[in-house]
Amino acid sequence: MSKTARELAADIGARLDGDGALELRGVAAPERAGPHDLIYVDAAKNVARAAASAALCVITPDELAIPGKTLLRHSHPKLAFAKAAARLLERPPIASGIHPTAIVAPLARIAADVSIGPYAVIAEDVHIGAHTQIGPHSVIAAGCWIGSNCRIHPRVTLYAGVRIGDRVEIHAGAVIGAGGFGYAQGEGRYWKFPQIGLVEISDDVEIGANTTIDRGSLDDTRIAEGVKFDNLVHVGHNCQIGAHTVIAALTGISGSCVFGKNVVIGGQAGFGEQVHLEDGAVIGGQSGVLGGKIIRSGQTVWGTPARSMEKFKEQFVWQTRLPELAARIKELEAKVERK
């Protein structure tokens, strides 16, 4: 796909400064860009990279000047660049048409222009919305509902009854709707607790490769609109993840956690059961949040057990001084013994 600089400026809400007829065909880093690639600069320290680039068009803040380039000026260059990329880059198809090796049950309802890759399995009573693509070797179990314009990559598994909204992207190897890790102990053994709830995933969610989201126990597991999961995230049964929350790789979330809107979670964080994160909470990477804890709206926490950023920094300084303090104590003890 290609657009002129003028067309692109109008699309992304930027102010054009230069050649509006310049044709743009892609995006790239400054060092890899060609003349018809778009690049961006968000700080003065990167102006030299942009100036030396072969790219002729740059998204830049209002206050920066780059001689010899056509500029698309925007208050948030990185956001503008992401929007521009969505208009310039054509996403490679996951599947094209319905492959002859795909198994589609007679009672499955497949909308127009759905594509299903080789060896995919679509079970009875599945609904797949228009323009959705299902990758090779994926399994969509009975009663699943998938909206329109979704992208389901290879080897994704949806257990029975999973509900997925529109424009959802699920990357390779993800498993949605498996039974949760719930047991009752008694009579010398563990008894499986019922896992009969559903998984509901709203519009515009992205789920990373090999991420797992368990079905609810007696309630449902719900992922609100715009949530973004990195690779290798686990979400336990009955969890409620609020809109536009982002969760980085290797995070583990125990059952019945409730996360508000616009929460940010760093990689390798861990959550005990029934944790409540209020809107806008920020959880640092490798933090451990104990079961039942409430993190208040807008609060940033770090460490294990998780505590406020201010407290974490204060304690970390003392931890780094422990060898020095231990040496001083030994020295004082030696002096006392000599007396």
PDB file of N, CA and C in Angstrom, residues 202-251:
ATOM      1  N   SER A 202     -13.238  -9.634  24.628  1.00  0.00           N
ATOM      2  CA  SER A 202     -13.904  -8.536  23.935  1.00  0.00           C
ATOM      3  C   SER A 202     -13.113  -8.085  22.707  1.00  0.00           C
ATOM      4  N   ASP A 203     -13.578  -7.026  22.075  1.00  0.00           N
ATOM      5  CA  ASP A 203     -13.002  -6.538  20.824  1.00  0.00           C
ATOM      6  C   ASP A 203     -11.583  -6.009  20.997  1.00  0.00           C
ATOM      7  N   ASP A 204     -10.805  -6.121  19.929  1.00  0.00           N
ATOM      8  CA  ASP A 204      -9.484  -5.478  19.814  1.00  0.00           C
ATOM      9  C   ASP A 204      -8.475  -5.961  20.845  1.00  0.00           C
ATOM     10  N   VAL A 205      -8.628  -7.191  21.289  1.00  0.00           N
ATOM     11  CA  VAL A 205      -7.664  -7.810  22.205  1.00  0.00           C
ATOM     12  C   VAL A 205      -6.576  -8.490  21.381  1.00  0.00           C
ATOM     13  N   GLU A 206      -5.340  -8.459  21.881  1.00  0.00           N
ATOM     14  CA  GLU A 206      -4.249  -9.222  21.272  1.00  0.00           C
ATOM     15  C   GLU A 206      -3.654 -10.153  22.317  1.00  0.00           C
ATOM     16  N   ILE A 207      -3.489 -11.421  21.943  1.00  0.00           N
ATOM     17  CA  ILE A 207      -3.017 -12.463  22.862  1.00  0.00           C
ATOM     18  C   ILE A 207      -1.744 -13.051  22.298  1.00  0.00           C
ATOM     19  N   GLY A 208      -0.659 -12.979  23.071  1.00  0.00           N
ATOM     20  CA  GLY A 208       0.656 -13.395  22.592  1.00  0.00           C
ATOM     21  C   GLY A 208       0.810 -14.901  22.453  1.00  0.00           C
ATOM     22  N   ALA A 209       1.894 -15.295  21.813  1.00  0.00           N
ATOM     23  CA  ALA A 209       2.180 -16.705  21.554  1.00  0.00           C
ATOM     24  C   ALA A 209       2.302 -17.494  22.855  1.00  0.00           C
ATOM     25  N   ASN A 210       1.695 -18.677  22.855  1.00  0.00           N
ATOM     26  CA  ASN A 210       1.772 -19.616  23.983  1.00  0.00           C
ATOM     27  C   ASN A 210       1.205 -19.051  25.277  1.00  0.00           C
ATOM     28  N   THR A 211       0.354 -18.072  25.174  1.00  0.00           N
ATOM     29  CA  THR A 211      -0.372 -17.585  26.348  1.00  0.00           C
ATOM     30  C   THR A 211      -1.546 -18.516  26.622  1.00  0.00           C
ATOM     31  N   THR A 212      -1.910 -18.660  27.902  1.00  0.00           N
ATOM     32  CA  THR A 212      -3.019 -19.527  28.289  1.00  0.00           C
ATOM     33  C   THR A 212      -4.007 -18.751  29.149  1.00  0.00           C
ATOM     34  N   ILE A 213      -5.280 -18.896  28.829  1.00  0.00           N
ATOM     35  CA  ILE A 213      -6.347 -18.241  29.592  1.00  0.00           C
ATOM     36  C   ILE A 213      -7.355 -19.313  29.968  1.00  0.00           C
ATOM     37  N   ASP A 214      -7.480 -19.584  31.280  1.00  0.00           N
ATOM     38  CA  ASP A 214      -8.365 -20.654  31.750  1.00  0.00           C
ATOM     39  C   ASP A 214      -9.821 -20.197  31.787  1.00  0.00           C
ATOM     40  N   ARG A 215     -10.715 -21.140  31.564  1.00  0.00           N
ATOM     41  CA  ARG A 215     -12.145 -20.867  31.666  1.00  0.00           C
ATOM     42  C   ARG A 215     -12.509 -20.634  33.127  1.00  0.00           C
ATOM     43  N   GLY A 216     -13.659 -20.018  33.350  1.00  0.00           N
ATOM     44  CA  GLY A 216     -14.105 -19.794  34.714  1.00  0.00           C
ATOM     45  C   GLY A 216     -14.486 -21.089  35.419  1.00  0.00           C
ATOM     46  N   SER A 217     -14.543 -20.995  36.729  1.00  0.00           N
ATOM     47  CA  SER A 217     -14.981 -22.141  37.518  1.00  0.00           C
ATOM     48  C   SER A 217     -16.505 -22.188  37.523  1.00  0.00           C
ATOM     49  N   LEU A 218     -17.144 -21.415  38.383  1.00  0.00           N
ATOM     50  CA  LEU A 218     -18.601 -21.294  38.357  1.00  0.00           C
ATOM     51  C   LEU A 218     -19.023 -19.972  37.727  1.00  0.00           C
ATOM     52  N   ASP A 219     -18.093 -19.035  37.649  1.00  0.00           N
ATOM     53  CA  ASP A 219     -18.304 -17.767  36.952  1.00  0.00           C
ATOM     54  C   ASP A 219     -17.530 -17.847  35.638  1.00  0.00           C
ATOM     55  N   ASP A 220     -17.383 -16.720  34.913  1.00  0.00           N
ATOM     56  CA  ASP A 220     -16.637 -16.692  33.654  1.00  0.00           C
ATOM     57  C   ASP A 220     -15.331 -15.915  33.821  1.00  0.00           C
ATOM     58  N   THR A 221     -14.360 -16.215  32.986  1.00  0.00           N
ATOM     59  CA  THR A 221     -13.146 -15.412  32.855  1.00  0.00           C
ATOM     60  C   THR A 221     -13.408 -14.380  31.769  1.00  0.00           C
ATOM     61  N   ARG A 222     -13.157 -13.098  32.062  1.00  0.00           N
ATOM     62  CA  ARG A 222     -13.504 -12.035  31.121  1.00  0.00           C
ATOM     63  C   ARG A 222     -12.295 -11.142  30.839  1.00  0.00           C
ATOM     64  N   ILE A 223     -12.056 -10.920  29.555  1.00  0.00           N
ATOM     65  CA  ILE A 223     -10.990 -10.024  29.097  1.00  0.00           C
ATOM     66  C   ILE A 223     -11.666  -8.869  28.365  1.00  0.00           C
ATOM     67  N   ALA A 224     -11.521  -7.653  28.873  1.00  0.00           N
ATOM     68  CA  ALA A 224     -12.227  -6.501  28.308  1.00  0.00           C
ATOM     69  C   ALA A 224     -11.537  -5.990  27.050  1.00  0.00           C
ATOM     70  N   GLU A 225     -12.157  -5.037  26.391  1.00  0.00           N
ATOM     71  CA  GLU A 225     -11.674  -4.555  25.095  1.00  0.00           C
ATOM     72  C   GLU A 225     -10.294  -3.912  25.200  1.00  0.00           C
ATOM     73  N   GLY A 226      -9.510  -4.141  24.150  1.00  0.00           N
ATOM     74  CA  GLY A 226      -8.226  -3.480  24.016  1.00  0.00           C
ATOM     75  C   GLY A 226      -7.105  -4.015  24.884  1.00  0.00           C
ATOM     76  N   VAL A 227      -7.324  -5.118  25.603  1.00  0.00           N
ATOM     77  CA  VAL A 227      -6.260  -5.694  26.442  1.00  0.00           C
ATOM     78  C   VAL A 227      -5.182  -6.299  25.545  1.00  0.00           C
ATOM     79  N   LYS A 228      -3.914  -6.150  25.955  1.00  0.00           N
ATOM     80  CA  LYS A 228      -2.796  -6.685  25.194  1.00  0.00           C
ATOM     81  C   LYS A 228      -1.968  -7.603  26.091  1.00  0.00           C
ATOM     82  N   PHE A 229      -1.878  -8.883  25.687  1.00  0.00           N
ATOM     83  CA  PHE A 229      -1.048  -9.865  26.391  1.00  0.00           C
ATOM     84  C   PHE A 229       0.213 -10.125  25.579  1.00  0.00           C
ATOM     85  N   ASP A 230       1.336 -10.139  26.235  1.00  0.00           N
ATOM     86  CA  ASP A 230       2.592 -10.559  25.628  1.00  0.00           C
ATOM     87  C   ASP A 230       2.597 -12.089  25.527  1.00  0.00           C
ATOM     88  N   ASN A 231       3.714 -12.652  25.094  1.00  0.00           N
ATOM     89  CA  ASN A 231       3.855 -14.106  25.023  1.00  0.00           C
ATOM     90  C   ASN A 231       3.958 -14.716  26.420  1.00  0.00           C
ATOM     91  N   LEU A 232       3.509 -15.956  26.535  1.00  0.00           N
ATOM     92  CA  LEU A 232       3.735 -16.764  27.742  1.00  0.00           C
ATOM     93  C   LEU A 232       3.151 -16.148  29.007  1.00  0.00           C
ATOM     94  N   VAL A 233       1.969 -15.593  28.882  1.00  0.00           N
ATOM     95  CA  VAL A 233       1.220 -15.104  30.037  1.00  0.00           C
ATOM     96  C   VAL A 233       0.189 -16.156  30.427  1.00  0.00           C
ATOM     97  N   HIS A 234      -0.017 -16.346  31.730  1.00  0.00           N
ATOM     98  CA  HIS A 234      -1.068 -17.265  32.181  1.00  0.00           C
ATOM     99  C   HIS A 234      -2.111 -16.497  32.979  1.00  0.00           C
ATOM    100  N   VAL A 235      -3.395 -16.712  32.622  1.00  0.00           N
ATOM    101  CA  VAL A 235      -4.513 -16.100  33.329  1.00  0.00           C
ATOM    102  C   VAL A 235      -5.368 -17.215  33.917  1.00  0.00           C
ATOM    103  N   GLY A 236      -5.506 -17.223  35.240  1.00  0.00           N
ATOM    104  CA  GLY A 236      -6.259 -18.266  35.918  1.00  0.00           C
ATOM    105  C   GLY A 236      -7.762 -18.073  35.821  1.00  0.00           C
ATOM    106  N   HIS A 237      -8.507 -19.067  36.338  1.00  0.00           N
ATOM    107  CA  HIS A 237      -9.968 -19.064  36.206  1.00  0.00           C
ATOM    108  C   HIS A 237     -10.602 -17.903  36.975  1.00  0.00           C
ATOM    109  N   ASN A 238     -11.707 -17.400  36.406  1.00  0.00           N
ATOM    110  CA  ASN A 238     -12.540 -16.346  37.009  1.00  0.00           C
ATOM    111  C   ASN A 238     -11.892 -14.965  37.012  1.00  0.00           C
ATOM    112  N   CYS A 239     -10.742 -14.804  36.383  1.00  0.00           N
ATOM    113  CA  CYS A 239     -10.108 -13.491  36.386  1.00  0.00           C
ATOM    114  C   CYS A 239     -10.907 -12.510  35.532  1.00  0.00           C
ATOM    115  N   GLN A 240     -10.836 -11.236  35.915  1.00  0.00           N
ATOM    116  CA  GLN A 240     -11.481 -10.155  35.183  1.00  0.00           C
ATOM    117  C   GLN A 240     -10.385  -9.128  34.865  1.00  0.00           C
ATOM    118  N   ILE A 241     -10.072  -8.960  33.581  1.00  0.00           N
ATOM    119  CA  ILE A 241      -9.003  -8.048  33.170  1.00  0.00           C
ATOM    120  C   ILE A 241      -9.643  -6.835  32.497  1.00  0.00           C
ATOM    121  N   GLY A 242      -9.415  -5.643  33.058  1.00  0.00           N
ATOM    122  CA  GLY A 242     -10.079  -4.438  32.601  1.00  0.00           C
ATOM    123  C   GLY A 242      -9.546  -3.901  31.288  1.00  0.00           C
ATOM    124  N   ALA A 243     -10.308  -3.004  30.687  1.00  0.00           N
ATOM    125  CA  ALA A 243     -10.035  -2.491  29.346  1.00  0.00           C
ATOM    126  C   ALA A 243      -8.665  -1.827  29.251  1.00  0.00           C
ATOM    127  N   HIS A 244      -7.990  -2.093  28.137  1.00  0.00           N
ATOM    128  CA  HIS A 244      -6.735  -1.436  27.757  1.00  0.00           C
ATOM    129  C   HIS A 244      -5.622  -1.663  28.789  1.00  0.00           C
ATOM    130  N   THR A 245      -5.682  -2.801  29.446  1.00  0.00           N
ATOM    131  CA  THR A 245      -4.584  -3.233  30.316  1.00  0.00           C
ATOM    132  C   THR A 245      -3.535  -3.935  29.464  1.00  0.00           C
ATOM    133  N   VAL A 246      -2.259  -3.751  29.811  1.00  0.00           N
ATOM    134  CA  VAL A 246      -1.167  -4.413  29.088  1.00  0.00           C
ATOM    135  C   VAL A 246      -0.369  -5.266  30.072  1.00  0.00           C
ATOM    136  N   ILE A 247      -0.035  -6.501  29.641  1.00  0.00           N
ATOM    137  CA  ILE A 247       0.612  -7.477  30.526  1.00  0.00           C
ATOM    138  C   ILE A 247       1.790  -8.085  29.782  1.00  0.00           C
ATOM    139  N   ALA A 248       3.000  -7.914  30.311  1.00  0.00           N
ATOM    140  CA  ALA A 248       4.220  -8.374  29.654  1.00  0.00           C
ATOM    141  C   ALA A 248       4.473  -9.857  29.924  1.00  0.00           C
ATOM    142  N   ALA A 249       5.453 -10.399  29.202  1.00  0.00           N
ATOM    143  CA  ALA A 249       5.701 -11.838  29.134  1.00  0.00           C
ATOM    144  C   ALA A 249       6.000 -12.461  30.486  1.00  0.00           C
ATOM    145  N   LEU A 250       5.627 -13.739  30.601  1.00  0.00           N
ATOM    146  CA  LEU A 250       5.933 -14.606  31.733  1.00  0.00           C
ATOM    147  C   LEU A 250       5.229 -14.191  33.013  1.00  0.00           C
ATOM    148  N   THR A 251       4.184 -13.403  32.886  1.00  0.00           N
ATOM    149  CA  THR A 251       3.373 -13.050  34.046  1.00  0.00           C
ATOM    150  C   THR A 251       2.408 -14.186  34.352  1.00  0.00           C
TER     151      THR A 251
END
